[in-house]
XYZ file of N, CA and C in Angstrom:
717
model
N 41.811 -10.780 28.289
C 42.975 -10.655 27.272
C 44.079 -12.261 27.918
N 43.983 -13.137 26.945
C 45.202 -13.877 27.080
C 46.312 -12.950 27.270
N 47.207 -13.943 27.645
C 48.558 -14.081 28.021
C 48.820 -12.613 29.295
N 47.228 -12.584 29.960
C 47.469 -11.315 31.365
C 47.584 -11.818 32.109
N 47.148 -11.301 33.330
C 46.937 -11.655 34.860
C 46.502 -12.948 34.718
N 45.650 -13.447 35.260
C 44.284 -14.327 34.942
C 44.600 -14.947 33.912
N 44.579 -14.997 32.517
C 45.397 -15.584 32.049
C 46.094 -17.046 31.675
N 47.427 -16.269 32.640
C 48.848 -16.710 32.884
C 48.694 -17.348 33.927
N 47.922 -17.044 34.573
C 47.670 -17.831 36.637
C 46.592 -19.207 36.237
N 45.555 -19.170 35.573
C 45.042 -20.587 35.292
C 45.680 -21.435 33.346
N 46.679 -21.165 33.376
C 46.951 -21.734 31.966
C 48.144 -22.776 32.536
N 48.499 -22.219 34.418
C 50.788 -22.690 35.231
C 49.761 -23.316 36.023
N 47.922 -23.534 36.730
C 47.069 -23.874 37.034
C 46.911 -25.825 36.110
N 46.688 -25.088 35.477
C 46.057 -26.228 35.170
C 47.281 -27.037 33.972
N 48.769 -26.343 34.239
C 49.975 -27.686 33.219
C 50.250 -28.362 34.722
N 50.086 -27.960 35.977
C 50.872 -27.890 37.065
C 50.122 -29.445 37.378
N 48.514 -29.004 37.875
C 47.482 -29.711 37.764
C 47.499 -31.082 36.136
N 48.329 -31.390 35.757
C 48.319 -31.958 34.644
C 49.970 -33.647 35.245
N 50.629 -31.886 35.731
C 52.120 -33.018 36.373
C 51.372 -33.771 37.188
N 51.158 -32.802 38.023
C 50.579 -34.118 38.700
C 49.777 -35.785 38.930
N 48.921 -34.933 38.181
C 48.646 -36.545 37.624
C 49.242 -37.055 36.818
N 50.107 -36.952 36.148
C 51.226 -38.136 35.655
C 52.531 -38.173 36.984
N 52.958 -37.632 37.753
C 53.134 -38.401 38.324
C 52.859 -39.057 39.613
N 51.634 -38.861 39.888
C 51.190 -39.851 40.431
C 51.422 -41.468 39.588
N 50.977 -41.377 37.920
C 50.578 -42.476 37.901
C 52.186 -43.077 37.264
N 53.469 -42.100 36.951
C 54.098 -42.385 37.841
C 54.823 -43.622 38.594
N 53.778 -43.220 39.660
C 54.737 -43.806 40.472
C 53.455 -45.311 41.232
N 52.303 -44.548 40.232
C 51.245 -46.325 40.907
C 51.791 -47.575 39.478
N 52.478 -46.911 38.434
C 52.801 -47.860 37.233
C 53.724 -48.748 38.353
N 54.598 -47.711 38.750
C 56.336 -48.995 39.612
C 55.805 -49.460 40.624
N 54.640 -49.141 41.531
C 53.920 -49.933 42.065
C 53.702 -51.036 41.434
N 52.729 -50.840 40.751
C 52.159 -52.885 40.251
C 53.200 -53.096 39.822
N 54.619 -51.845 38.946
C 54.916 -53.780 38.401
C 55.464 -54.311 39.702
N 56.103 -53.538 40.726
C 57.075 -54.272 41.420
C 55.359 -55.949 41.777
N 54.561 -54.814 42.414
C 53.960 -55.771 42.713
C 52.824 -56.740 41.785
N 52.925 -56.167 40.741
C 52.373 -57.808 39.915
C 53.345 -58.878 39.481
N 54.944 -57.838 39.752
C 56.485 -58.838 39.131
C 56.143 -59.136 38.205
N 56.293 -57.117 37.613
C 55.910 -56.958 36.055
C 57.562 -56.904 36.087
N 58.085 -56.429 37.002
C 59.607 -55.583 37.668
C 60.110 -55.438 38.449
N 61.197 -56.948 38.540
C 61.519 -57.020 39.849
C 63.143 -56.903 40.014
N 62.959 -55.920 39.592
C 64.612 -55.120 39.732
C 64.425 -53.932 41.018
N 64.323 -53.955 42.048
C 64.497 -52.475 42.783
C 65.253 -50.858 42.268
N 65.911 -51.555 41.569
C 67.230 -49.822 41.368
C 65.569 -49.240 40.682
N 64.903 -50.373 39.300
C 64.330 -49.543 38.061
C 63.498 -48.850 39.295
N 62.458 -49.854 39.835
C 61.153 -49.213 40.062
C 61.910 -48.058 41.424
N 62.598 -48.568 42.286
C 62.731 -46.691 42.582
C 63.924 -45.786 42.092
N 63.149 -45.773 40.300
C 64.056 -44.831 39.750
C 62.733 -43.726 38.874
N 61.736 -45.069 39.064
C 60.935 -44.404 38.655
C 59.676 -43.624 39.760
N 59.539 -44.811 40.947
C 59.327 -43.612 41.775
C 59.383 -42.531 41.960
N 60.781 -42.632 42.483
C 61.954 -41.018 42.206
C 61.460 -40.041 42.042
N 61.466 -40.444 40.562
C 61.211 -39.505 39.297
C 59.801 -38.930 39.375
N 58.768 -39.983 40.203
C 57.306 -39.184 40.513
C 57.873 -38.761 41.133
N 58.264 -38.662 42.314
C 57.939 -37.960 43.743
C 58.430 -36.834 43.332
N 59.858 -36.149 42.396
C 60.289 -35.649 42.141
C 58.470 -34.645 41.423
N 58.318 -34.889 40.527
C 57.585 -34.370 39.347
C 56.511 -33.813 40.117
N 56.150 -34.226 41.474
C 55.144 -34.120 42.150
C 55.551 -32.916 43.365
N 57.043 -32.450 43.534
C 57.127 -32.371 44.658
C 57.308 -30.587 43.891
N 57.782 -30.390 42.205
C 57.792 -29.573 41.037
C 56.569 -29.158 40.825
N 55.992 -29.610 41.031
C 54.444 -29.292 40.315
C 53.778 -28.513 41.294
N 53.494 -29.294 42.838
C 52.935 -29.128 44.188
C 53.536 -27.630 44.361
N 55.253 -27.650 44.005
C 55.278 -25.894 43.896
C 54.683 -24.730 42.935
N 55.069 -25.237 42.554
C 54.258 -25.001 41.227
C 53.445 -23.653 41.544
N 52.257 -25.248 41.817
C 50.754 -24.746 41.728
C 50.996 -23.589 43.034
N 50.881 -23.392 44.421
C 50.905 -23.253 45.023
C 51.888 -21.328 44.700
N 52.691 -21.368 44.127
C 53.108 -20.326 43.646
C 52.326 -19.588 43.036
N 52.462 -20.090 42.411
C 50.692 -19.633 40.422
C 49.590 -19.457 41.709
N 48.748 -20.588 41.533
C 48.290 -19.295 42.881
C 47.458 -18.526 43.880
N 48.823 -18.064 44.871
C 49.826 -17.056 45.818
C 50.009 -16.540 45.066
N 51.037 -16.487 43.835
C 51.109 -15.352 43.414
C 52.469 -15.173 44.354
N 53.636 -16.271 44.516
C 54.791 -16.653 45.465
C 56.141 -15.842 44.617
N 56.216 -15.235 44.526
C 57.814 -14.128 44.032
C 58.883 -15.539 44.280
N 59.112 -16.383 45.367
C 60.551 -16.972 45.546
C 59.807 -18.403 44.990
N 59.006 -18.577 45.497
C 58.739 -19.731 44.391
C 58.734 -20.489 42.850
N 58.235 -19.329 42.575
C 57.617 -19.051 40.918
C 59.120 -18.743 40.152
N 60.264 -18.741 41.513
C 61.265 -18.252 40.772
C 61.813 -19.415 40.312
N 62.107 -20.376 41.756
C 62.357 -21.597 41.621
C 61.808 -22.056 40.788
N 60.548 -22.684 41.536
C 60.692 -23.364 39.864
C 60.479 -22.794 39.215
N 60.440 -21.526 38.211
C 60.567 -21.366 36.374
C 62.581 -21.750 36.566
N 62.931 -21.622 37.941
C 65.377 -22.488 37.184
C 64.644 -23.339 37.365
N 64.242 -24.016 38.491
C 64.385 -26.139 38.237
C 63.402 -26.095 37.480
N 62.372 -25.661 36.903
C 61.817 -26.097 35.222
C 62.823 -25.731 33.561
N 63.450 -25.110 34.250
C 64.340 -23.970 33.008
C 65.497 -25.790 32.636
N 66.230 -26.030 33.826
C 67.511 -27.194 33.932
C 66.354 -28.578 33.424
N 65.479 -28.317 34.853
C 65.063 -29.994 33.516
C 64.652 -30.559 32.193
N 64.181 -28.613 31.818
C 64.225 -28.932 29.729
C 65.143 -29.687 29.810
N 66.566 -28.073 29.947
C 68.334 -28.870 29.816
C 68.086 -30.271 29.409
N 68.241 -30.388 30.215
C 68.718 -32.345 30.766
C 67.540 -33.176 29.639
N 66.130 -32.404 29.232
C 65.205 -33.674 28.780
C 65.642 -33.164 27.705
N 65.404 -32.838 27.013
C 65.882 -32.195 26.166
C 67.035 -32.789 24.978
N 68.568 -32.745 26.105
C 69.516 -33.002 25.373
C 69.529 -34.879 25.676
N 68.818 -35.396 26.191
C 68.811 -36.560 26.823
C 68.315 -37.299 25.665
N 66.590 -36.306 25.103
C 65.812 -36.843 24.325
C 66.613 -37.092 22.540
N 67.397 -35.747 22.072
C 68.126 -35.690 21.618
C 69.092 -36.787 20.877
N 69.938 -37.547 22.428
C 70.565 -38.317 21.709
C 69.509 -39.828 22.079
N 68.961 -39.960 22.607
C 67.471 -41.473 22.136
C 67.086 -40.998 21.084
N 67.317 -39.834 20.003
C 67.127 -39.906 19.342
C 67.800 -39.953 18.201
N 68.623 -39.787 17.995
C 70.034 -39.795 17.013
C 71.038 -41.262 17.378
N 70.662 -41.792 18.597
C 71.462 -43.449 18.528
C 71.526 -44.246 17.156
N 72.396 -44.719 16.649
C 72.230 -45.839 15.553
C 72.205 -46.996 16.489
N 72.254 -48.109 14.779
C 72.003 -49.595 15.406
C 73.749 -49.811 16.120
N 74.492 -49.056 15.422
C 75.888 -49.837 16.494
C 75.924 -49.343 18.075
N 74.755 -48.332 17.904
C 75.145 -47.202 19.419
C 74.708 -48.834 20.201
N 72.970 -49.031 19.798
C 72.669 -49.925 20.467
C 73.536 -51.449 21.106
N 73.984 -51.441 19.893
C 74.564 -52.648 20.057
C 75.352 -52.588 21.146
N 76.313 -51.944 21.238
C 77.625 -52.088 21.834
C 76.288 -51.387 23.377
N 75.313 -51.031 23.528
C 74.288 -50.688 24.616
C 74.389 -51.329 25.713
N 73.278 -51.974 24.916
C 72.865 -54.321 24.795
C 73.796 -54.727 25.327
N 74.712 -54.701 24.784
C 75.947 -55.599 25.025
C 77.025 -55.810 26.513
N 76.250 -54.279 27.235
C 76.817 -54.059 27.633
C 76.073 -54.268 28.995
N 75.008 -53.621 29.077
C 73.827 -53.319 29.907
C 73.274 -55.450 30.075
N 73.960 -56.448 29.541
C 73.785 -57.557 29.034
C 74.527 -58.489 29.740
N 75.978 -57.591 29.415
C 77.087 -58.652 30.673
C 76.968 -57.887 31.973
N 76.357 -56.693 32.351
C 76.712 -56.238 33.827
C 76.294 -56.616 34.514
N 74.999 -57.715 33.661
C 73.462 -57.884 34.293
C 73.871 -59.663 34.879
N 74.362 -60.262 34.075
C 74.504 -61.759 34.192
C 76.126 -61.277 34.820
N 76.592 -60.898 35.341
C 77.966 -60.750 36.154
C 77.238 -59.994 38.300
N 76.115 -59.546 37.869
C 75.761 -58.003 38.769
C 74.085 -59.277 39.698
N 73.537 -59.414 38.105
C 72.187 -59.340 38.935
C 71.399 -60.347 37.611
N 71.821 -61.367 37.441
C 71.150 -62.373 37.223
C 70.344 -63.057 36.845
N 69.438 -62.231 37.431
C 68.001 -62.118 37.217
C 66.973 -61.353 36.388
N 67.594 -60.472 36.727
C 67.431 -60.017 34.923
C 67.696 -60.156 33.402
N 68.671 -61.175 33.826
C 68.843 -61.978 32.405
C 67.779 -63.559 32.437
N 67.897 -63.593 33.333
C 66.769 -64.832 33.245
C 65.127 -64.186 33.249
N 64.964 -63.262 33.539
C 63.654 -62.510 33.426
C 63.183 -62.255 31.604
N 64.850 -61.993 30.979
C 64.635 -61.687 29.673
C 64.165 -62.909 28.888
N 65.505 -63.775 29.244
C 65.040 -66.205 28.284
C 64.225 -65.559 28.680
N 63.081 -65.441 30.058
C 61.890 -66.009 29.657
C 60.301 -65.494 29.185
N 60.570 -64.540 29.247
C 59.698 -63.547 28.320
C 59.362 -63.366 27.251
N 60.765 -63.348 26.224
C 61.434 -63.346 25.072
C 61.254 -64.630 24.263
N 61.306 -65.591 25.200
C 61.589 -67.169 24.988
C 62.794 -67.265 24.156
N 63.612 -66.814 24.427
C 65.918 -67.059 23.947
C 66.607 -67.298 25.162
N 67.751 -67.672 23.804
C 68.581 -68.180 25.070
C 69.447 -67.235 24.399
N 70.582 -66.544 25.419
C 71.785 -66.496 24.971
C 70.840 -64.763 24.768
N 72.696 -63.631 24.412
C 72.129 -62.290 23.849
C 73.342 -62.428 22.192
N 73.272 -63.404 21.548
C 73.510 -63.327 19.871
C 74.004 -61.703 19.745
N 75.177 -62.041 20.426
C 76.585 -61.066 19.940
C 77.714 -61.369 20.118
N 78.650 -60.657 19.001
C 80.011 -61.922 19.669
C 80.496 -60.872 19.725
N 82.534 -61.473 19.394
C 83.200 -60.343 20.760
C 83.015 -59.231 19.894
N 82.971 -59.330 18.597
C 82.878 -58.415 17.213
C 81.765 -57.493 17.332
N 81.184 -57.889 18.339
C 79.782 -57.323 18.459
C 78.671 -57.669 16.507
N 78.321 -59.096 16.148
C 77.800 -59.259 15.250
C 76.775 -60.580 15.523
N 75.583 -59.963 15.510
C 74.479 -60.792 16.021
C 74.526 -61.632 15.270
N 74.668 -63.361 16.088
C 73.974 -64.866 15.122
C 72.876 -65.212 16.107
N 72.464 -65.980 14.885
C 70.673 -66.163 15.577
C 70.788 -67.188 16.167
N 71.723 -69.228 16.470
C 71.963 -69.975 16.956
C 73.131 -70.080 18.334
N 71.958 -70.418 19.944
C 73.073 -70.196 20.527
C 73.718 -71.118 20.263
N 75.384 -70.149 21.305
C 76.444 -70.887 21.275
C 75.628 -71.712 22.662
N 77.154 -72.823 22.215
C 77.449 -74.423 23.744
C 77.168 -72.966 25.500
N 77.817 -71.698 25.274
C 78.123 -71.342 26.887
C 76.197 -71.198 27.046
N 75.685 -70.217 25.486
C 74.280 -69.855 25.997
C 73.503 -70.798 27.148
N 73.791 -71.742 26.176
C 73.416 -73.123 26.653
C 73.795 -72.833 28.202
N 74.129 -73.147 28.041
C 75.682 -73.928 29.688
C 74.224 -72.810 30.861
N 74.890 -71.892 30.348
C 74.321 -70.673 31.450
C 72.587 -70.924 31.716
N 71.801 -71.262 30.479
C 69.706 -71.581 30.488
C 70.108 -72.417 31.659
N 70.775 -74.009 31.017
C 70.865 -75.151 32.142
C 71.093 -74.702 33.545
N 72.304 -74.145 33.590
C 72.288 -73.948 35.603
C 71.768 -73.094 35.987
N 71.061 -71.897 35.259
C 69.942 -71.216 35.935
C 68.531 -71.916 36.273
N 68.764 -72.302 35.552
C 67.028 -73.198 35.301
C 66.572 -72.360 34.870
N 66.268 -72.345 33.687
C 65.728 -70.369 33.102
C 64.594 -71.228 33.111
N 63.971 -72.678 31.932
C 63.044 -72.790 31.654
C 62.400 -73.867 32.198
N 63.175 -74.253 33.109
C 62.377 -75.591 34.036
C 61.002 -75.425 34.610
N 60.356 -74.420 34.455
C 59.582 -74.764 34.515
C 58.022 -73.850 33.598
N 58.568 -74.150 32.627
C 58.266 -74.069 30.732
C 58.984 -74.759 29.848
N 57.806 -76.226 29.886
C 57.787 -77.530 29.407
C 58.259 -76.822 28.254
N 56.571 -76.834 27.745
C 55.956 -75.899 26.089
C 57.810 -74.860 25.480
N 58.370 -74.040 26.709
C 59.029 -72.921 25.569
C 59.829 -73.100 24.804
N 60.172 -72.735 23.264
C 60.492 -73.690 22.743
C 62.460 -73.372 22.926
N 62.840 -72.488 23.906
C 64.211 -72.817 23.896
C 64.102 -73.454 25.472
N 63.374 -74.650 25.576
C 63.066 -75.723 26.946
C 64.237 -77.146 26.451
N 64.960 -77.175 27.397
C 66.057 -78.284 26.963
C 66.745 -78.474 28.668
N 66.821 -79.704 28.803
C 67.180 -80.419 30.048
C 68.365 -80.613 29.853
N 69.655 -80.793 30.364
C 70.079 -81.487 30.483
C 70.717 -82.814 29.213
N 72.138 -82.681 29.108
C 72.396 -84.114 28.099
C 71.425 -83.878 26.737
N 70.474 -82.779 25.667
C 69.611 -82.836 25.253
C 70.072 -81.558 24.447
N 70.167 -82.368 22.833
C 69.811 -80.902 22.396
C 69.045 -80.244 22.663
N 69.001 -78.563 21.879
C 68.102 -77.484 22.295
C 66.700 -77.611 20.551
N 66.342 -76.724 21.260
C 65.077 -76.977 19.734
C 65.664 -76.190 18.321
N 65.989 -76.899 17.296
C 66.027 -75.301 16.255
C 65.323 -74.108 16.406
N 63.979 -74.334 16.534
C 63.520 -72.526 16.745
C 63.259 -71.700 17.665
N 64.737 -72.560 18.596
C 64.853 -71.247 19.723
C 66.536 -70.599 19.688
N 65.952 -69.039 19.648
C 66.910 -68.569 18.857
C 67.427 -67.455 19.845
N 68.523 -67.143 19.472
C 69.234 -65.329 19.933
C 68.491 -64.548 20.572
N 68.691 -64.305 21.763
C 67.777 -62.719 22.787
C 67.700 -61.630 21.661
N 69.119 -61.361 21.111
C 69.247 -59.736 20.078
C 67.877 -60.343 19.306
N 67.549 -61.682 19.049
C 67.186 -61.183 17.357
C 65.412 -60.572 17.524
N 65.665 -61.133 18.900
C 64.047 -60.711 19.338
C 63.010 -59.629 20.357
N 64.582 -58.555 20.895
C 64.928 -57.533 21.624
C 64.875 -55.973 20.136
N 66.360 -56.441 18.996
C 66.542 -55.444 18.892
C 65.528 -54.215 18.265
N 64.593 -54.818 17.987
C 63.193 -53.866 17.675
C 62.699 -53.081 18.461
N 62.459 -53.938 19.565
C 62.499 -53.769 20.413
C 62.901 -52.630 21.522
N 64.293 -52.456 21.099
C 65.545 -51.603 21.641
C 65.060 -50.448 21.561
N 65.192 -50.905 19.506
C 65.313 -49.122 18.635
C 63.820 -48.708 18.149
N 62.395 -49.194 18.453
C 61.681 -48.520 18.690
C 61.876 -47.791 20.841
N 61.296 -48.529 21.239
C 61.573 -47.616 22.671
C 62.300 -46.067 22.772
N 63.706 -47.023 21.837
C 64.626 -45.143 21.989
C 63.964 -44.186 21.183
N 63.312 -44.447 20.162
C 62.264 -43.408 19.216
C 61.201 -43.324 20.270
N 60.830 -43.835 20.539
C 59.503 -43.671 21.710
C 59.944 -42.860 22.700
N 61.676 -42.790 23.434
C 61.045 -42.185 24.270
C 61.695 -41.457 24.614
N 62.780 -40.797 23.537
C 63.400 -39.381 22.585
C 62.473 -38.542 21.765
N 60.686 -38.949 21.409
C 59.818 -37.992 20.751
C 59.209 -37.476 22.148
N 58.451 -38.354 22.871
C 57.569 -38.353 24.094
C 58.173 -37.477 24.842
N 59.859 -37.474 25.312
C 60.440 -36.429 26.417
C 60.411 -35.456 25.221
N 60.813 -35.286 24.357
C 61.160 -33.950 23.022
C 59.643 -32.894 23.592
N 58.576 -34.154 23.537
C 57.159 -33.279 23.606
C 57.426 -32.450 24.449
N 57.527 -33.163 25.765
C 56.964 -32.897 27.515
C 58.385 -31.967 27.317
N 59.118 -31.681 26.924
C 60.666 -30.862 27.730
C 60.000 -29.085 26.564
N 59.951 -29.577 26.089
C 58.647 -28.095 25.308
C 57.689 -27.812 25.773
N 56.453 -28.417 26.642
C 55.795 -27.944 27.452
C 56.304 -27.808 28.589
N 57.588 -28.004 29.580
C 58.791 -28.127 30.261
C 58.659 -25.775 30.186
N 59.810 -25.764 29.060
C 59.844 -25.078 28.067
C 58.549 -23.733 28.105
N 57.538 -24.069 28.333
C 56.396 -23.575 27.862
C 55.938 -22.655 29.886
N 55.881 -23.642 30.241
C 55.904 -23.999 31.437
C 57.028 -22.612 32.407
N 57.983 -22.672 32.590
C 59.279 -21.200 32.587
C 58.773 -20.606 31.901
N 58.456 -20.676 30.933
C 58.627 -19.095 30.291
C 56.871 -19.067 30.381
N 55.561 -18.384 31.065
C 54.599 -18.674 31.873
C 55.001 -18.216 33.014
N 55.957 -19.183 33.760
C 56.699 -19.091 34.296
C 57.252 -17.489 34.777
N 57.754 -17.113 34.764
C 58.920 -15.821 34.448
C 57.351 -14.811 34.029
N 56.519 -14.691 32.770
C 55.929 -13.391 33.350
C 55.219 -13.589 33.714
N 54.443 -14.817 34.308
C 53.830 -14.815 34.938
C 54.329 -13.451 36.738
N 54.802 -14.327 36.676
C 55.695 -13.422 37.884
C 56.092 -12.383 38.177
N 56.094 -11.857 36.265
C 56.974 -10.075 36.563
C 54.812 -9.064 36.154
N 54.228 -9.729 35.985
C 52.936 -9.216 36.288
C 52.696 -8.114 38.109
N 51.614 -7.553 37.819
C 50.939 -7.255 39.301
C 49.480 -8.026 39.424
N 49.086 -7.610 40.544
C 47.904 -8.963 40.568
C 47.232 -7.677 40.662
N 46.405 -7.968 39.469
C 45.307 -6.529 39.597
C 44.061 -6.961 40.511
N 43.792 -7.794 41.449
C 43.744 -7.041 42.347
C 43.951 -7.226 43.803
N 44.878 -7.731 44.005
C 45.191 -6.934 45.194
C 45.407 -5.699 45.562
N 44.841 -5.148 47.230
C 44.698 -4.103 47.689
C 46.561 -3.307 47.127
N 46.435 -2.325 47.654
C 47.146 -1.178 47.724
C 48.053 -1.067 48.683
N 49.072 -0.887 49.300
C 49.822 -0.619 50.381
C 49.132 0.790 51.187
N 48.913 0.028 52.380
C 48.188 0.747 54.160
C 49.015 1.972 54.092
N 48.008 3.481 53.190
C 48.723 4.565 53.073
C 48.773 5.637 52.391
N 48.748 4.202 51.008
C 48.589 4.303 49.851
C 47.595 5.552 49.131
N 47.427 6.101 47.463
C 46.707 6.570 46.951
C 45.783 5.584 46.766
N 45.018 5.965 46.735
C 44.209 4.418 46.239
C 43.720 3.397 46.589
N 44.506 3.539 47.750
C 44.163 1.562 48.035
C 43.620 0.729 48.046
N 43.186 0.053 46.987
C 41.841 -0.851 47.139
C 40.859 -0.648 46.580
N 42.158 0.555 45.627
C 40.405 1.707 44.754
C 40.127 0.674 43.382
N 40.826 -0.331 42.812
C 40.958 -0.618 41.423
C 39.324 -1.020 41.435
């Protein structure tokens, strides 16, 4: 019967096997991104890898607890899964609820921080989207044409030195092509779709974590029908 001991055990085992596969996928994507040069930021790679390792650890604990019907491991697994559900559910709702004004503030703050602490991220973004400058003024109003400061940063850092066919390529003392636009015009839609996708996917997986926690709590309180009774007890091993 579904909801019994065997069904709950098989459900937990299957759920944790899926989590283990997802954790290996996260670690593999992070390593591939670093090796292939798609992602050059060590904090990003380290963060994805750490999430994958943490998910792998929790999944292994849940898998062992489900197979052995271990009370302590199942309790720890249940509590951690519920905490992860609360955090992920809150973050997913926040990602889905964010508006255009908040997106502009986040993009501008991240861009300014990268310009001062990690210029390589800005250079990589301009090369990827073939753009020049962020495109947000002091009043957070977007503009399309790169300003002189935007062009000076691009020239000073040789952003398009090896990309002569790029729309934003221009040498010193030369005018920039009219087809070159700021980066905000390229990334605004991608950031919006990214927030929606991350929020929706996170919301979906948060409910799988809640489901796993409920199944673990139920399974923990069920008696194992295949376990033998304690020595000396009436009908020990006689089920």
